[in-house]
Tab-separated table of C-alpha atoms in Angstrom:
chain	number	residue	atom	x	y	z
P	107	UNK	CA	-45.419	-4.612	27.530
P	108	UNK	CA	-42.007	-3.241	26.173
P	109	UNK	CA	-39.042	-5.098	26.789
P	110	UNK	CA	-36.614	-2.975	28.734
P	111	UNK	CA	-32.954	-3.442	30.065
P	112	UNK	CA	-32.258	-3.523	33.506
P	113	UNK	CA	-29.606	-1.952	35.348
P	114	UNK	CA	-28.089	-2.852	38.840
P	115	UNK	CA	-25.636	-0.829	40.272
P	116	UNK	CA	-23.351	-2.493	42.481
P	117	UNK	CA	-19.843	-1.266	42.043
P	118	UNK	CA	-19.393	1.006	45.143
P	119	UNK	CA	-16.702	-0.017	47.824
P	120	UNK	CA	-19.577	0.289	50.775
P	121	UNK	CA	-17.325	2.102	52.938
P	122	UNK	CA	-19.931	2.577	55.415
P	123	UNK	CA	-20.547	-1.141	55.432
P	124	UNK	CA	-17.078	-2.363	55.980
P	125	UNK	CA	-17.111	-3.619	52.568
P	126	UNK	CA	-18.933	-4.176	49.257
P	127	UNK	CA	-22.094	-4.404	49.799
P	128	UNK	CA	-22.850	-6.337	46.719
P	129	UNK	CA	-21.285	-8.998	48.551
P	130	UNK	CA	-23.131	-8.824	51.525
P	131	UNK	CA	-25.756	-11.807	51.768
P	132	UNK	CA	-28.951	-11.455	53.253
P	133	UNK	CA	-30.685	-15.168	53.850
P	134	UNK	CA	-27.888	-16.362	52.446
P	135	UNK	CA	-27.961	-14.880	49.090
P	136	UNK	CA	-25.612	-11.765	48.094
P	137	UNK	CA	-27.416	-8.711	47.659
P	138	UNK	CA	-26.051	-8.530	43.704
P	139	UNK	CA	-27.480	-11.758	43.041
P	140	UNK	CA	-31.183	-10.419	44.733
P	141	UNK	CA	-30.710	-7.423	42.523
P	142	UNK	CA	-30.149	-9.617	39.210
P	143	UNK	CA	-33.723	-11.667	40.219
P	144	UNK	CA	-35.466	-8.609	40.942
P	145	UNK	CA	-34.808	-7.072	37.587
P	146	UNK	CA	-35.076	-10.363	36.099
P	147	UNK	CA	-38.612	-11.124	37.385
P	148	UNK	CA	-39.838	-7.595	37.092
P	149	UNK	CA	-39.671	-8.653	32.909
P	150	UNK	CA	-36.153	-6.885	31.999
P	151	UNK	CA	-33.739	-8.138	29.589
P	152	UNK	CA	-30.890	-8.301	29.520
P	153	UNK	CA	-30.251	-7.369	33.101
P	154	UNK	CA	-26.494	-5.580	33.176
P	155	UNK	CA	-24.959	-5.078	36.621
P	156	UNK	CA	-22.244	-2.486	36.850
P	157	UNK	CA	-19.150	-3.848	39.475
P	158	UNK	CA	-15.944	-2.419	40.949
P	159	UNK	CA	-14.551	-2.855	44.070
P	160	UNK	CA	-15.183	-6.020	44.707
P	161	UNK	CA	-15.540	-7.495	41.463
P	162	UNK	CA	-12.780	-10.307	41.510
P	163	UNK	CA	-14.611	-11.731	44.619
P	164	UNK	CA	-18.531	-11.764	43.137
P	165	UNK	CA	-19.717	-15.185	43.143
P	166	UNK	CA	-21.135	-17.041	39.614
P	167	UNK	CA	-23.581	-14.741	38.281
P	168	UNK	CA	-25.915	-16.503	35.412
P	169	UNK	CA	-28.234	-14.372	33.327
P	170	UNK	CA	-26.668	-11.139	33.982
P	171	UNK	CA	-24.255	-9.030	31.342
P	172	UNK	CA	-20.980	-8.176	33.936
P	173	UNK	CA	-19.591	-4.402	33.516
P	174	UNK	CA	-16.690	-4.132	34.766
P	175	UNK	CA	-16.253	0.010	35.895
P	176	UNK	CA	-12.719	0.841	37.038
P	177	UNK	CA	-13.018	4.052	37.730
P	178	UNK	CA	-15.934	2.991	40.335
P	179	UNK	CA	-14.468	5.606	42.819
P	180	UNK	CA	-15.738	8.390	40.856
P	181	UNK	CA	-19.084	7.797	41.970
P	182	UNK	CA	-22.450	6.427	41.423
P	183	UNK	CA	-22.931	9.049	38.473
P	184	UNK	CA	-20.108	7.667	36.471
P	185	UNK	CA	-21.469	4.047	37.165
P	186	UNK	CA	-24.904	5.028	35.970
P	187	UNK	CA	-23.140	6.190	32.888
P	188	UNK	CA	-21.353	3.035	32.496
P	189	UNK	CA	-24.058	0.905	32.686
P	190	UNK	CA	-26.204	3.098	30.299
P	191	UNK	CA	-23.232	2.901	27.585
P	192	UNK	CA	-23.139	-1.185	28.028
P	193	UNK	CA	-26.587	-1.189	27.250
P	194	UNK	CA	-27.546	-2.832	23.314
P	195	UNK	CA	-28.654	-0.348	20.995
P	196	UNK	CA	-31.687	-2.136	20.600
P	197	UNK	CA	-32.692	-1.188	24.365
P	198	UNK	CA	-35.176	1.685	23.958
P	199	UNK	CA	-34.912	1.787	28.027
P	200	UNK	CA	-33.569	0.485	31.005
P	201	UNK	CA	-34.805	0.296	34.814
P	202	UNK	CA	-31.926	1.324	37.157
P	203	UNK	CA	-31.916	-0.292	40.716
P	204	UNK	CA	-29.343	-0.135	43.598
P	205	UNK	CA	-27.897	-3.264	44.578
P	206	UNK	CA	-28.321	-2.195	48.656
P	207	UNK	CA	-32.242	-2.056	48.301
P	208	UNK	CA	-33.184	-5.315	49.112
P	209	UNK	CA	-36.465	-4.764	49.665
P	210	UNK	CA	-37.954	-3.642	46.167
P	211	UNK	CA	-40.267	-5.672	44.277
P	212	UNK	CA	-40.769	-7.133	40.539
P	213	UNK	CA	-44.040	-5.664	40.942
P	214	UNK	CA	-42.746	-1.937	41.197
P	215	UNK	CA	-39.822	-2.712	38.127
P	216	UNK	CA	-43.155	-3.956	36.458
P	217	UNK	CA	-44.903	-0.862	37.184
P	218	UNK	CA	-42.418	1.338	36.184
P	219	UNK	CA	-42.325	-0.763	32.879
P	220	UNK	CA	-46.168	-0.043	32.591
P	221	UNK	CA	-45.655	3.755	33.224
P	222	UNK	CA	-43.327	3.401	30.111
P	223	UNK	CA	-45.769	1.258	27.834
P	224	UNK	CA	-48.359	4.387	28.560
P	225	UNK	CA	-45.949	6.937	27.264
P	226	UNK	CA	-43.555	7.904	30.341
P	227	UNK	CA	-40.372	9.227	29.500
P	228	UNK	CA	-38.936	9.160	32.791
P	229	UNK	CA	-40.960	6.669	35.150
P	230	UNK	CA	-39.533	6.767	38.904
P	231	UNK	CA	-41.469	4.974	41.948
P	232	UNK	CA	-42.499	6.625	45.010
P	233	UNK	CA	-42.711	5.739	48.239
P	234	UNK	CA	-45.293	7.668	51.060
P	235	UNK	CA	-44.775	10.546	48.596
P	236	UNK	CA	-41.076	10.143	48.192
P	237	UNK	CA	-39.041	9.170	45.165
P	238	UNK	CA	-37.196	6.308	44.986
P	239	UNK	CA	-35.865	3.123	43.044
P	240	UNK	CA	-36.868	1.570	40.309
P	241	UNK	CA	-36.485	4.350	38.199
P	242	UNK	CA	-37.209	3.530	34.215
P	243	UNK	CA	-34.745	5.973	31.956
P	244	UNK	CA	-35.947	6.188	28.125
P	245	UNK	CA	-32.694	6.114	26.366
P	246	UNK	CA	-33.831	9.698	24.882
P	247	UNK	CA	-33.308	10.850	28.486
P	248	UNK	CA	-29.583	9.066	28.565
P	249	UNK	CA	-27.547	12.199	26.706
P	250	UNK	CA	-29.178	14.632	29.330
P	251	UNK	CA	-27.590	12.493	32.242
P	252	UNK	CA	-23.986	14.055	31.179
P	253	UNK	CA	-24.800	17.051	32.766
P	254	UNK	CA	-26.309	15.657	36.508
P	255	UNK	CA	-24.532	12.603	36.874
P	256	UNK	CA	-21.246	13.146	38.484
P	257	UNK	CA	-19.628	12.275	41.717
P	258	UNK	CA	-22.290	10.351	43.883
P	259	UNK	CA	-25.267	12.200	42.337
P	260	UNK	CA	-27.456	9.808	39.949
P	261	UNK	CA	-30.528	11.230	38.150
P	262	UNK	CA	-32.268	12.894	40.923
P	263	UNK	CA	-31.438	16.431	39.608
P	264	UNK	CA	-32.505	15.899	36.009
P	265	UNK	CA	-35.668	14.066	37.757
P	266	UNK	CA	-36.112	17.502	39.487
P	267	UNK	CA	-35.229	20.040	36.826
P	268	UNK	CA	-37.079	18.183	33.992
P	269	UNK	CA	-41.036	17.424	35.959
P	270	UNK	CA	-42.413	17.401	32.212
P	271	UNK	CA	-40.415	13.944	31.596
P	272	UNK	CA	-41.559	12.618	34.827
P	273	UNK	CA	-44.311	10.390	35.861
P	274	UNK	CA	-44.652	9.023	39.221
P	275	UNK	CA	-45.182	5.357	39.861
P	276	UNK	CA	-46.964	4.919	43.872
P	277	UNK	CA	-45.537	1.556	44.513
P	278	UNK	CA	-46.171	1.588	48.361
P	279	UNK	CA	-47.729	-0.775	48.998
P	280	UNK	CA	-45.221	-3.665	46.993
P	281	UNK	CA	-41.973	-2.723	48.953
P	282	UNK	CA	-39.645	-0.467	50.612
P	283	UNK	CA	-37.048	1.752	49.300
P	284	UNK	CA	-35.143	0.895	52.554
P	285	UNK	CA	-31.284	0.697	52.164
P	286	UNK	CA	-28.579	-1.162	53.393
P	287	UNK	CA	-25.439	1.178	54.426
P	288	UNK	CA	-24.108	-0.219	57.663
P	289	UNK	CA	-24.608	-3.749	59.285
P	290	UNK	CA	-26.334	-2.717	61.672
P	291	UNK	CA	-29.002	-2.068	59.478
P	292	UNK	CA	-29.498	-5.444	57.623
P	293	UNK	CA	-31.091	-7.258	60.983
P	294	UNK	CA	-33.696	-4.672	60.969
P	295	UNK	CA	-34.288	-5.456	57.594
Protein backbone atom coordinates (compact mmCIF):
# COMPACT_ATOMS: atom_id res chain seq x y z
CA UNK A 1 0.00 0.00 0.00
CA UNK A 2 1.00 3.75 -0.59
CA UNK A 3 2.56 5.54 2.05
CA UNK A 4 0.46 8.53 2.96
CA UNK A 5 0.80 11.51 5.48
CA UNK A 6 -1.41 11.88 8.18
CA UNK A 7 -3.02 14.83 9.44
CA UNK A 8 -4.52 15.57 12.98
CA UNK A 9 -6.19 18.57 13.60
CA UNK A 10 -6.06 19.74 16.99
CA UNK A 11 -5.60 23.45 17.17
CA UNK A 12 -9.16 24.66 18.09
CA UNK A 13 -9.68 26.45 21.55
CA UNK A 14 -12.75 23.82 22.41
CA UNK A 15 -14.86 26.50 23.60
CA UNK A 16 -17.64 24.22 24.11
CA UNK A 17 -15.40 22.03 26.21
CA UNK A 18 -14.06 24.56 28.58
CA UNK A 19 -10.83 24.19 26.96
CA UNK A 20 -8.60 22.52 24.34
CA UNK A 21 -9.69 19.56 23.74
CA UNK A 22 -6.45 18.22 22.51
CA UNK A 23 -5.61 18.33 26.00
CA UNK A 24 -8.33 16.57 27.32
CA UNK A 25 -7.28 12.89 28.40
CA UNK A 26 -9.43 10.09 28.09
CA UNK A 27 -7.91 6.86 30.19
CA UNK A 28 -5.38 8.93 30.94
CA UNK A 29 -3.98 9.73 27.65
CA UNK A 30 -4.65 13.27 25.86
CA UNK A 31 -6.81 13.03 23.02
CA UNK A 32 -3.75 14.58 20.63
CA UNK A 33 -1.57 11.92 21.66
CA UNK A 34 -4.64 9.09 20.69
CA UNK A 35 -4.88 10.97 17.46
CA UNK A 36 -0.95 10.72 16.70
CA UNK A 37 -1.30 6.55 17.41
CA UNK A 38 -4.27 6.29 15.40
CA UNK A 39 -2.70 7.77 12.33
CA UNK A 40 0.42 6.18 13.23
CA UNK A 41 -0.95 2.59 13.35
CA UNK A 42 -3.36 3.07 10.52
CA UNK A 43 0.34 3.02 8.31
CA UNK A 44 0.79 7.01 7.83
CA UNK A 45 3.97 8.77 7.78
CA UNK A 46 4.89 11.25 8.84
CA UNK A 47 1.91 12.01 11.00
CA UNK A 48 1.71 16.15 11.27
CA UNK A 49 -0.65 17.53 13.92
CA UNK A 50 -1.76 21.09 13.44
CA UNK A 51 -1.91 23.09 17.22
CA UNK A 52 -3.02 26.50 18.50
CA UNK A 53 -4.59 27.36 21.45
CA UNK A 54 -3.16 25.35 23.63
CA UNK A 55 0.01 24.59 22.15
CA UNK A 56 2.55 25.81 24.91
CA UNK A 57 0.76 23.35 27.31
CA UNK A 58 0.78 19.92 24.91
CA UNK A 59 2.68 17.35 26.61
CA UNK A 60 6.01 15.48 24.79
CA UNK A 61 4.81 14.39 21.56
CA UNK A 62 7.36 11.71 19.81
CA UNK A 63 6.84 10.70 16.21
CA UNK A 64 4.70 13.49 15.22
CA UNK A 65 5.86 16.75 12.92
CA UNK A 66 4.34 19.89 15.37
CA UNK A 67 2.57 22.83 13.23
CA UNK A 68 2.29 25.47 14.97
CA UNK A 69 -1.09 27.62 13.35
CA UNK A 70 -1.49 31.07 14.89
CA UNK A 71 -4.14 32.18 13.28
CA UNK A 72 -6.09 28.94 14.72
CA UNK A 73 -9.16 31.25 15.36
CA UNK A 74 -9.91 31.46 11.81
CA UNK A 75 -11.22 28.14 11.77
CA UNK A 76 -10.85 24.55 11.04
CA UNK A 77 -10.59 25.47 7.18
CA UNK A 78 -7.50 27.51 7.64
CA UNK A 79 -6.02 24.65 9.88
CA UNK A 80 -6.73 22.08 7.22
CA UNK A 81 -4.81 24.37 4.97
CA UNK A 82 -2.00 24.60 7.28
CA UNK A 83 -1.49 21.23 7.78
CA UNK A 84 -1.79 20.43 3.98
CA UNK A 85 1.07 23.17 3.26
CA UNK A 86 3.43 21.42 6.14
CA UNK A 87 3.06 18.38 4.37
CA UNK A 88 6.67 17.05 2.30
CA UNK A 89 6.41 17.30 -1.26
CA UNK A 90 7.03 13.82 -1.50
CA UNK A 91 3.46 13.10 0.18
CA UNK A 92 1.22 12.17 -2.76
CA UNK A 93 -1.67 12.20 0.11
CA UNK A 94 -2.58 12.64 3.48
CA UNK A 95 -5.51 11.21 5.82
CA UNK A 96 -7.06 14.09 7.85
CA UNK A 97 -8.55 13.16 11.34
CA UNK A 98 -10.00 15.35 14.18
CA UNK A 99 -8.28 15.20 17.32
CA UNK A 100 -11.99 15.03 19.36
CA UNK A 101 -12.89 11.61 17.63
CA UNK A 102 -11.60 9.27 19.88
CA UNK A 103 -13.24 6.55 18.76
CA UNK A 104 -11.88 5.93 15.09
CA UNK A 105 -9.84 3.08 14.20
CA UNK A 106 -6.37 2.23 12.32
CA UNK A 107 -8.49 -0.08 10.53
CA UNK A 108 -10.74 2.71 8.85
CA UNK A 109 -7.27 5.18 8.22
CA UNK A 110 -6.17 1.75 6.64
CA UNK A 111 -9.16 1.51 4.61
CA UNK A 112 -9.21 4.77 3.43
CA UNK A 113 -5.47 4.13 2.46
CA UNK A 114 -6.77 1.03 0.44
CA UNK A 115 -9.54 3.12 -1.29
CA UNK A 116 -6.47 5.25 -2.42
CA UNK A 117 -4.12 2.26 -3.55
CA UNK A 118 -7.36 1.28 -5.90
CA UNK A 119 -7.44 4.64 -7.53
CA UNK A 120 -9.62 7.02 -5.13
CA UNK A 121 -9.02 10.50 -5.41
CA UNK A 122 -10.93 11.55 -2.55
CA UNK A 123 -11.54 8.49 -0.08
CA UNK A 124 -13.89 9.57 2.99
CA UNK A 125 -15.41 6.86 5.55
CA UNK A 126 -18.94 6.47 6.30
CA UNK A 127 -20.72 5.68 9.03
CA UNK A 128 -24.68 4.05 8.89
CA UNK A 129 -24.65 5.94 5.57
CA UNK A 130 -23.10 9.09 6.85
CA UNK A 131 -19.77 10.68 6.06
CA UNK A 132 -17.29 11.08 8.36
CA UNK A 133 -13.48 10.98 9.45
CA UNK A 134 -10.80 9.57 8.15
CA UNK A 135 -11.00 11.28 5.08
CA UNK A 136 -7.83 10.52 2.55
CA UNK A 137 -7.14 13.95 0.33
CA UNK A 138 -4.87 13.21 -2.91
CA UNK A 139 -2.70 16.20 -2.94
CA UNK A 140 -4.27 16.86 -6.61
CA UNK A 141 -7.44 17.61 -4.61
CA UNK A 142 -5.34 20.15 -2.13
CA UNK A 143 -5.50 23.47 -4.65
CA UNK A 144 -9.38 22.92 -4.90
CA UNK A 145 -9.64 23.21 -0.97
CA UNK A 146 -8.93 27.19 -1.40
CA UNK A 147 -12.22 27.69 -2.44
CA UNK A 148 -14.38 25.49 0.51
CA UNK A 149 -12.18 25.70 3.29
CA UNK A 150 -12.80 28.78 5.24
CA UNK A 151 -14.10 29.64 8.62
CA UNK A 152 -15.11 26.27 10.38
CA UNK A 153 -16.01 24.52 7.10
CA UNK A 154 -13.35 21.66 6.13
CA UNK A 155 -13.82 19.65 2.90
CA UNK A 156 -17.34 18.65 3.19
CA UNK A 157 -18.48 21.04 0.37
CA UNK A 158 -15.86 20.08 -2.19
CA UNK A 159 -16.77 16.33 -0.96
CA UNK A 160 -20.34 17.34 -2.04
CA UNK A 161 -19.86 19.42 -5.16
CA UNK A 162 -17.14 17.12 -6.65
CA UNK A 163 -19.11 13.12 -6.21
CA UNK A 164 -16.80 12.11 -9.30
CA UNK A 165 -13.58 12.41 -6.88
CA UNK A 166 -15.33 10.60 -4.20
CA UNK A 167 -15.36 7.09 -3.08
CA UNK A 168 -16.96 5.97 0.00
CA UNK A 169 -15.18 3.83 2.53
CA UNK A 170 -18.23 1.79 4.98
CA UNK A 171 -16.12 1.54 8.02
CA UNK A 172 -19.05 0.75 10.46
CA UNK A 173 -18.39 -1.73 11.82
CA UNK A 174 -14.41 -0.64 13.10
CA UNK A 175 -15.54 2.56 15.04
CA UNK A 176 -17.56 5.54 15.63
CA UNK A 177 -17.36 8.92 14.26
CA UNK A 178 -18.61 10.05 17.74
CA UNK A 179 -17.16 13.44 18.97
CA UNK A 180 -16.10 14.96 21.94
CA UNK A 181 -17.51 18.74 22.33
CA UNK A 182 -18.55 19.11 25.93
CA UNK A 183 -17.55 17.00 29.08
CA UNK A 184 -20.38 15.76 29.49
CA UNK A 185 -19.96 13.80 26.61
CA UNK A 186 -16.58 11.98 27.23
CA UNK A 187 -18.23 9.54 30.14
CA UNK A 188 -20.60 8.35 27.60
CA UNK A 189 -17.85 7.69 25.51
Amino acid sequence: MPVTAGLLLAAGAGRRYGRPKALVELDGVPLVRRGITLLSDGGCRPVHVVLGAGADQMPDLPGAVLVRHDRWFDGLGSSLLKGLASLPAAAPAAVVVLVDQPLLSPIAVRRVRAAYADGAVIAVATYAGRRGHPILLTRRTWPLLNGYAVGDRGARDLLRDRPDLVVEVPCDDVGSPVDVDTPADLPRI
